[in-house]
CSV table of N, CA, C and O in Angstrom, one decimal:
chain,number,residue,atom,x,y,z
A,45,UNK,N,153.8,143.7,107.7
A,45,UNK,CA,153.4,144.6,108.7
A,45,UNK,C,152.0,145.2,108.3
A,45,UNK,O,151.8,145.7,107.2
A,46,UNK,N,150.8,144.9,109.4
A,46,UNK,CA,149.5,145.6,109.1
A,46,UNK,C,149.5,147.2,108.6
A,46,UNK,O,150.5,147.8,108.9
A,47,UNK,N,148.6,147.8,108.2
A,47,UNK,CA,148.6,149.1,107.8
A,47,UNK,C,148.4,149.9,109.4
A,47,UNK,O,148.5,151.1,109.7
A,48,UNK,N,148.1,149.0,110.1
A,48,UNK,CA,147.7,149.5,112.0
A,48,UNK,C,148.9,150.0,112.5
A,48,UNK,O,149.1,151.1,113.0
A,49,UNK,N,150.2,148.9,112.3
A,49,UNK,CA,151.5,149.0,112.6
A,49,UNK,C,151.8,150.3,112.1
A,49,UNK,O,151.8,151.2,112.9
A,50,UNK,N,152.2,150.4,110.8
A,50,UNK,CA,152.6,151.0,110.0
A,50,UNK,C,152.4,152.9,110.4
A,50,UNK,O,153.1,153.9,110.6
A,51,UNK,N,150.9,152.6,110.4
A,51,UNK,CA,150.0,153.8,111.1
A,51,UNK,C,150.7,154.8,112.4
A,51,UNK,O,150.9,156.0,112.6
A,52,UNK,N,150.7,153.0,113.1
A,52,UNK,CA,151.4,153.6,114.4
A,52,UNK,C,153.0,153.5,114.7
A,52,UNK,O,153.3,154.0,115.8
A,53,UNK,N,154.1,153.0,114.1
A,53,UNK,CA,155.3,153.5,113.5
A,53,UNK,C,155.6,155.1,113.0
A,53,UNK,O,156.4,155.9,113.2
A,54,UNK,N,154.6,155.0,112.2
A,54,UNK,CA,154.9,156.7,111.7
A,54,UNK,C,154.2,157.9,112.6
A,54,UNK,O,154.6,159.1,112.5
A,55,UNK,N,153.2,157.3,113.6
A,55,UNK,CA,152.7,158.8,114.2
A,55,UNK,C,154.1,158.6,115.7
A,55,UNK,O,154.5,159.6,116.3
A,56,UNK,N,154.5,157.6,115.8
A,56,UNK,CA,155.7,157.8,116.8
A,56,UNK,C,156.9,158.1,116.1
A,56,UNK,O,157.8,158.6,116.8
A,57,UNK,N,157.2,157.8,114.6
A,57,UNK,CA,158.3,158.6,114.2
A,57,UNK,C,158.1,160.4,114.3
A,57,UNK,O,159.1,161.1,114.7
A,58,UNK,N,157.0,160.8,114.0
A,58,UNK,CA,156.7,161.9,113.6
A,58,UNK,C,156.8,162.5,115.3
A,58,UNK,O,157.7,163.3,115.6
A,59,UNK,N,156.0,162.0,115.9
A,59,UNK,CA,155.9,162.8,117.5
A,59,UNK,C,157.9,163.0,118.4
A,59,UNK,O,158.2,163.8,119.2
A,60,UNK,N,158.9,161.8,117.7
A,60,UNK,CA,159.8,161.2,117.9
A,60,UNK,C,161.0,162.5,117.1
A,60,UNK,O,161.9,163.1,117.6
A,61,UNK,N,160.6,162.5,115.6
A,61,UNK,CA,161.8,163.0,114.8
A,61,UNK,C,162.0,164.1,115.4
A,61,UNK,O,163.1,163.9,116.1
A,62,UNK,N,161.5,165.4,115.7
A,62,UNK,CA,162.3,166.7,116.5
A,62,UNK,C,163.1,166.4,117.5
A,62,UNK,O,164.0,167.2,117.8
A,63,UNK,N,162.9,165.4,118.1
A,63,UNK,CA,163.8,165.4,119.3
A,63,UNK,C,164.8,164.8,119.1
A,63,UNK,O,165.7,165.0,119.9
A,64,UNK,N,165.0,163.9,118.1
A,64,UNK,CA,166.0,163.8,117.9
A,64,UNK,C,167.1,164.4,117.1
A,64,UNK,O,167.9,163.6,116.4
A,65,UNK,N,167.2,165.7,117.2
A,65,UNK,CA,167.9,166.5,116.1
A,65,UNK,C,168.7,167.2,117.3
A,65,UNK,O,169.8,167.5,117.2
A,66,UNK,N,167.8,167.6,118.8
A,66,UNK,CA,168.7,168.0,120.1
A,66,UNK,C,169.9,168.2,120.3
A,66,UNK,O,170.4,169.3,120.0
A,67,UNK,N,170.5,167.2,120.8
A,67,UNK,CA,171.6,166.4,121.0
A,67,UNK,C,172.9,166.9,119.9
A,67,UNK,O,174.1,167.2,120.2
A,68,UNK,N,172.2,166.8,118.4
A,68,UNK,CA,173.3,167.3,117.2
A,68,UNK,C,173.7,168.5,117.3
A,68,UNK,O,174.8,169.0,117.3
A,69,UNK,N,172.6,169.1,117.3
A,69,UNK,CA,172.7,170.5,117.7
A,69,UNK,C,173.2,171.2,119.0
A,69,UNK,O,173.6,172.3,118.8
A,70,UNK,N,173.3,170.7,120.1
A,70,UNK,CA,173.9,171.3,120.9
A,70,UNK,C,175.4,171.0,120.9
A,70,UNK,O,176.2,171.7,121.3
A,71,UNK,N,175.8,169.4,120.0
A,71,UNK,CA,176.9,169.2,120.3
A,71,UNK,C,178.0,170.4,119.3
A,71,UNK,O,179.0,171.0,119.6
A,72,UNK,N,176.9,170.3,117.6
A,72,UNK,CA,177.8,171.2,116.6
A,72,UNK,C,177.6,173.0,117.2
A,72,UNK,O,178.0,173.9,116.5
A,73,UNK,N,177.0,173.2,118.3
A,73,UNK,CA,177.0,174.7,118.9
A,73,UNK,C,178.1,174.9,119.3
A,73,UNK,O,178.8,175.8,118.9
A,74,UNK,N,178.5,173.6,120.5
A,74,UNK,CA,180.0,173.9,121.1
A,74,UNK,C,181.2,173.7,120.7
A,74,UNK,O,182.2,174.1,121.2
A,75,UNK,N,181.0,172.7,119.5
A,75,UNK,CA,182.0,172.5,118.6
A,75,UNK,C,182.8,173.1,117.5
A,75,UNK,O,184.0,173.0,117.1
A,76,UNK,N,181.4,174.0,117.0
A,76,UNK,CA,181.7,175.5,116.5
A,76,UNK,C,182.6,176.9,117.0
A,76,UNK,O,183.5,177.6,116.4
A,77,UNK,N,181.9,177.0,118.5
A,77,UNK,CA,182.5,177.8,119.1
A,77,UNK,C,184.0,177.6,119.5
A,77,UNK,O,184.9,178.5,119.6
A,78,UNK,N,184.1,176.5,119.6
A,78,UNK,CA,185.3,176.3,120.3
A,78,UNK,C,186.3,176.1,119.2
A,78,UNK,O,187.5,176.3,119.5
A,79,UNK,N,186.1,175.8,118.1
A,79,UNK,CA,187.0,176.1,116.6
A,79,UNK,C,187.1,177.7,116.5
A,79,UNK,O,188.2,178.3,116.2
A,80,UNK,N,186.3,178.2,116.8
A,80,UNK,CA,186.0,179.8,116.7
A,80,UNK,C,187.1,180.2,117.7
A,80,UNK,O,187.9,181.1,117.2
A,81,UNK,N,187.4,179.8,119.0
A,81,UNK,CA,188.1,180.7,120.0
A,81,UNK,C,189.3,180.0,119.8
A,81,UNK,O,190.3,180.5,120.3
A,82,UNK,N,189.8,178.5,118.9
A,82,UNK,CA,190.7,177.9,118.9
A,82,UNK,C,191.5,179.4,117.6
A,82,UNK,O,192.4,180.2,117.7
A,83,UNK,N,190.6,179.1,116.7
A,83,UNK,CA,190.8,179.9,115.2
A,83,UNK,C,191.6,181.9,116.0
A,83,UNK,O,192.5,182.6,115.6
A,84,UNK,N,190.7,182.1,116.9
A,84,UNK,CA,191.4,183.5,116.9
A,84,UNK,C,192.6,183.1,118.1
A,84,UNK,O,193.3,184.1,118.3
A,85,UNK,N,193.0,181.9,118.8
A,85,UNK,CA,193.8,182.4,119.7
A,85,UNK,C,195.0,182.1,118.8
A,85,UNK,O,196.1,182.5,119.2
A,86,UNK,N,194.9,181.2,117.6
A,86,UNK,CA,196.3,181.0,117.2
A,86,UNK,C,196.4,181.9,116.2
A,86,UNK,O,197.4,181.9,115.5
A,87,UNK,N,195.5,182.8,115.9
A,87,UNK,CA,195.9,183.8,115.1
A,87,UNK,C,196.3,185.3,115.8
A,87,UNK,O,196.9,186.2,115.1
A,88,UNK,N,196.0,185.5,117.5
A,88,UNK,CA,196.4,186.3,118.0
A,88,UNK,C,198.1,185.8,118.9
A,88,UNK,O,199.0,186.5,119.4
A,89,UNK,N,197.8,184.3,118.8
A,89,UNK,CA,198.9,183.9,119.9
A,89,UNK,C,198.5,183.6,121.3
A,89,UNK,O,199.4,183.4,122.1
A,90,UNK,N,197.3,183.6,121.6
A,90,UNK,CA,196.7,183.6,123.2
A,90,UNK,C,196.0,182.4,123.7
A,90,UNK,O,195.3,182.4,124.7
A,91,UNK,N,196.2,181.5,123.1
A,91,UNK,CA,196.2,180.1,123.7
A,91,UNK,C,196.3,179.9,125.2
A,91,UNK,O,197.3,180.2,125.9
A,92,UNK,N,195.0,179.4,125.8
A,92,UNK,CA,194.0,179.0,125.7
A,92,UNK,C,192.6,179.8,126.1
A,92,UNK,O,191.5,179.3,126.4
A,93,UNK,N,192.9,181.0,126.0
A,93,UNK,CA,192.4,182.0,126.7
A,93,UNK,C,191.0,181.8,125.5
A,93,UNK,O,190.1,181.1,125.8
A,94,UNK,N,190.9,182.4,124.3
A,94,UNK,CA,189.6,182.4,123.3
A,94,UNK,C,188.8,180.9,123.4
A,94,UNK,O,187.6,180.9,123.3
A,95,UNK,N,189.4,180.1,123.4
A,95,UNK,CA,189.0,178.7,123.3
A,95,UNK,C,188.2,178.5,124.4
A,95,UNK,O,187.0,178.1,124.3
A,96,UNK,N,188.7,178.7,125.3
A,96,UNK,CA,188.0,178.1,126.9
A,96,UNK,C,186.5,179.7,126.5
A,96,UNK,O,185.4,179.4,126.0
A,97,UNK,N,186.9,180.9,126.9
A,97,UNK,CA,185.8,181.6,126.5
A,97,UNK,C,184.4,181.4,125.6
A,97,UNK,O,183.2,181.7,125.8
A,98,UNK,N,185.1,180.8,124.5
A,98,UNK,CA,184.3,180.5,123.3
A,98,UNK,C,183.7,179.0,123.6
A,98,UNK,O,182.5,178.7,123.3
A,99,UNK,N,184.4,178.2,124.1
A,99,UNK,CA,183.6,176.5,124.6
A,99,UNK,C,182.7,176.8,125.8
A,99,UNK,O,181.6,176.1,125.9
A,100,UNK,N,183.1,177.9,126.9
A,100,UNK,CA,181.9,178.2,127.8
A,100,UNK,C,180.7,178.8,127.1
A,100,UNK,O,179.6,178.4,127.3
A,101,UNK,N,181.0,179.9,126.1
A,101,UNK,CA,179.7,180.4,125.1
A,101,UNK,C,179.3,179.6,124.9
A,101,UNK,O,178.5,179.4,125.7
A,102,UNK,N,179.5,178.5,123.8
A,102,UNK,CA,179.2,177.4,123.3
A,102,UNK,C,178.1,176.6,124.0
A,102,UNK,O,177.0,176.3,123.6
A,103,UNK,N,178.8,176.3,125.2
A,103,UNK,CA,177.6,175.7,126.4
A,103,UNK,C,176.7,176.2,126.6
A,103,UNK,O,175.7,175.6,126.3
A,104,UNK,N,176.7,177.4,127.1
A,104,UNK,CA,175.7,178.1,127.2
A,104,UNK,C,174.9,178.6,126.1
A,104,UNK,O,173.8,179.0,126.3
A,105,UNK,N,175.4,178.6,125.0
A,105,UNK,CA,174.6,179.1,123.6
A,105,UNK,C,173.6,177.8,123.5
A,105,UNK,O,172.4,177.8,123.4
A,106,UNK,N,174.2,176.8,123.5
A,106,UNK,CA,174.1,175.1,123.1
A,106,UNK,C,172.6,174.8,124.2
A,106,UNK,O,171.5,174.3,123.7
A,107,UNK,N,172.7,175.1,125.5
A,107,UNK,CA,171.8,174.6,126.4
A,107,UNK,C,170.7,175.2,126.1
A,107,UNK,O,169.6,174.7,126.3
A,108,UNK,N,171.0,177.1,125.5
A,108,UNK,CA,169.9,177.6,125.7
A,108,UNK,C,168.9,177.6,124.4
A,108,UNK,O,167.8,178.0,124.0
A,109,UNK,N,169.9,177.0,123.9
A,109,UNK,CA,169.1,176.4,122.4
A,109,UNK,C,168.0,175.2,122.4
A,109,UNK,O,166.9,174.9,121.8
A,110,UNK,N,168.7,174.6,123.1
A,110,UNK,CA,168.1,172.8,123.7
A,110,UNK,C,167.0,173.1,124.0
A,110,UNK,O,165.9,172.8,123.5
A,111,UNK,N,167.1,174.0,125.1
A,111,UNK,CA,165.9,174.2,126.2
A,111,UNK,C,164.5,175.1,125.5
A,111,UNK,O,163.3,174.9,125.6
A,112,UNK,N,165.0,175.8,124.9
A,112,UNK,CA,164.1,176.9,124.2
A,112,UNK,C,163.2,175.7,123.6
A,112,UNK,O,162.1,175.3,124.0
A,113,UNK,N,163.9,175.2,122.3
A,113,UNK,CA,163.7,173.9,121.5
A,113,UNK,C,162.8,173.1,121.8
A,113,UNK,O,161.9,172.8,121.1
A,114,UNK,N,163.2,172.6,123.1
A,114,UNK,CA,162.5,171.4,123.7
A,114,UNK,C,160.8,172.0,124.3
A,114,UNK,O,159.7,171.5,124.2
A,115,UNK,N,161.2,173.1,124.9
A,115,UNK,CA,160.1,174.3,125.4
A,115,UNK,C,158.6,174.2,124.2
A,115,UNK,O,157.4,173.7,124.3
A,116,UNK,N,159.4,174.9,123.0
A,116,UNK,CA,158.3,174.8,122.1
A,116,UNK,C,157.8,173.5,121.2
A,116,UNK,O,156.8,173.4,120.4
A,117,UNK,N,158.8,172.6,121.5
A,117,UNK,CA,158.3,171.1,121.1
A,117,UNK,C,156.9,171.0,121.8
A,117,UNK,O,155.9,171.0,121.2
A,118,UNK,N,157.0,170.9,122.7
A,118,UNK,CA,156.0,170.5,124.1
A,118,UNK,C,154.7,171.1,124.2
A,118,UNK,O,153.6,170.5,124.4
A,119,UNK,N,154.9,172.5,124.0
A,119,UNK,CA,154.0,174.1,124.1
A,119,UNK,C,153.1,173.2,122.8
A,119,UNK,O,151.9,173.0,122.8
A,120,UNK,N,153.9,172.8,121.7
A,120,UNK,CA,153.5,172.5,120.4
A,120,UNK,C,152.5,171.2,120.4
A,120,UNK,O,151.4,171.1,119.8
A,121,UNK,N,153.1,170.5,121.0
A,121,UNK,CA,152.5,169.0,121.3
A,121,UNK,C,151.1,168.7,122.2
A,121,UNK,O,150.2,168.0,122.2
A,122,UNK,N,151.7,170.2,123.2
A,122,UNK,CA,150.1,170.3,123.9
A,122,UNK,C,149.2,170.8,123.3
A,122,UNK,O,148.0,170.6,123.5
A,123,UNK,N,149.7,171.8,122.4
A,123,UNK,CA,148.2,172.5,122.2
A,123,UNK,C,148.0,171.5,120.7
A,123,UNK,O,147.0,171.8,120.1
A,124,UNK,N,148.6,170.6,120.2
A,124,UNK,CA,148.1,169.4,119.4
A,124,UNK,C,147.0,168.6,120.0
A,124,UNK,O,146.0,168.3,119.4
A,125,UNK,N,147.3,168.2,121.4
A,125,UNK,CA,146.8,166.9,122.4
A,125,UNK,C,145.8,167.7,122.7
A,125,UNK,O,145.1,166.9,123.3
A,126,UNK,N,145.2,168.8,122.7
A,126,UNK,CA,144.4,169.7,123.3
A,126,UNK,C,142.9,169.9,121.8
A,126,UNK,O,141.7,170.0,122.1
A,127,UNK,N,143.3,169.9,120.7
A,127,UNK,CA,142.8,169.6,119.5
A,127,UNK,C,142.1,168.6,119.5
A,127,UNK,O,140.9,168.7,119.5
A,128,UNK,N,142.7,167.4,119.6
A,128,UNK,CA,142.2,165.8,119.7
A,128,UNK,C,141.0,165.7,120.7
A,128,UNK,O,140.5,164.6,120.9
């Protein structure tokens, strides 16, 4: 592989690597929560009531993390492209 390749492998890993961390993240958001509302309903007895609560948080915690994330990726990227 030329040092050109190489060059341009790593400036598309680099523009590439944040976004791919997304995805994990929104999935261990809702997956969290929902151990969380699983964890108090069988410690109160109230199955499925915390769980469902806590997996809608989750979503919603999860998306608005994505979005925020993705937001300042971008904001970031432009005022990079804006440098150049």
């Amino acid at each position: 592989m030329s040092s050109l390749e190489k060059d341009s492998l790593t400036k598309t890993y680099r523009e590439v690597g944040p976004y791919l961390g997304l995805g994990l993240q929104l999935a261990a958001t809702m997956v969290v929560m929902i151990f969380i509302g699983d964890w108090i309903d069988k410690k109160y007895d109230t199955s499925p009531i915390w769980t469902l609560v806590f997996g809608i948080l989750g979503i919603f915690t999860g998306m608005y993390q994505l979005i925020k994330t993705a937001l300042h990726l971008q904001s970031r990227k432009s005022k990079d492209d804006k440098k150049l």
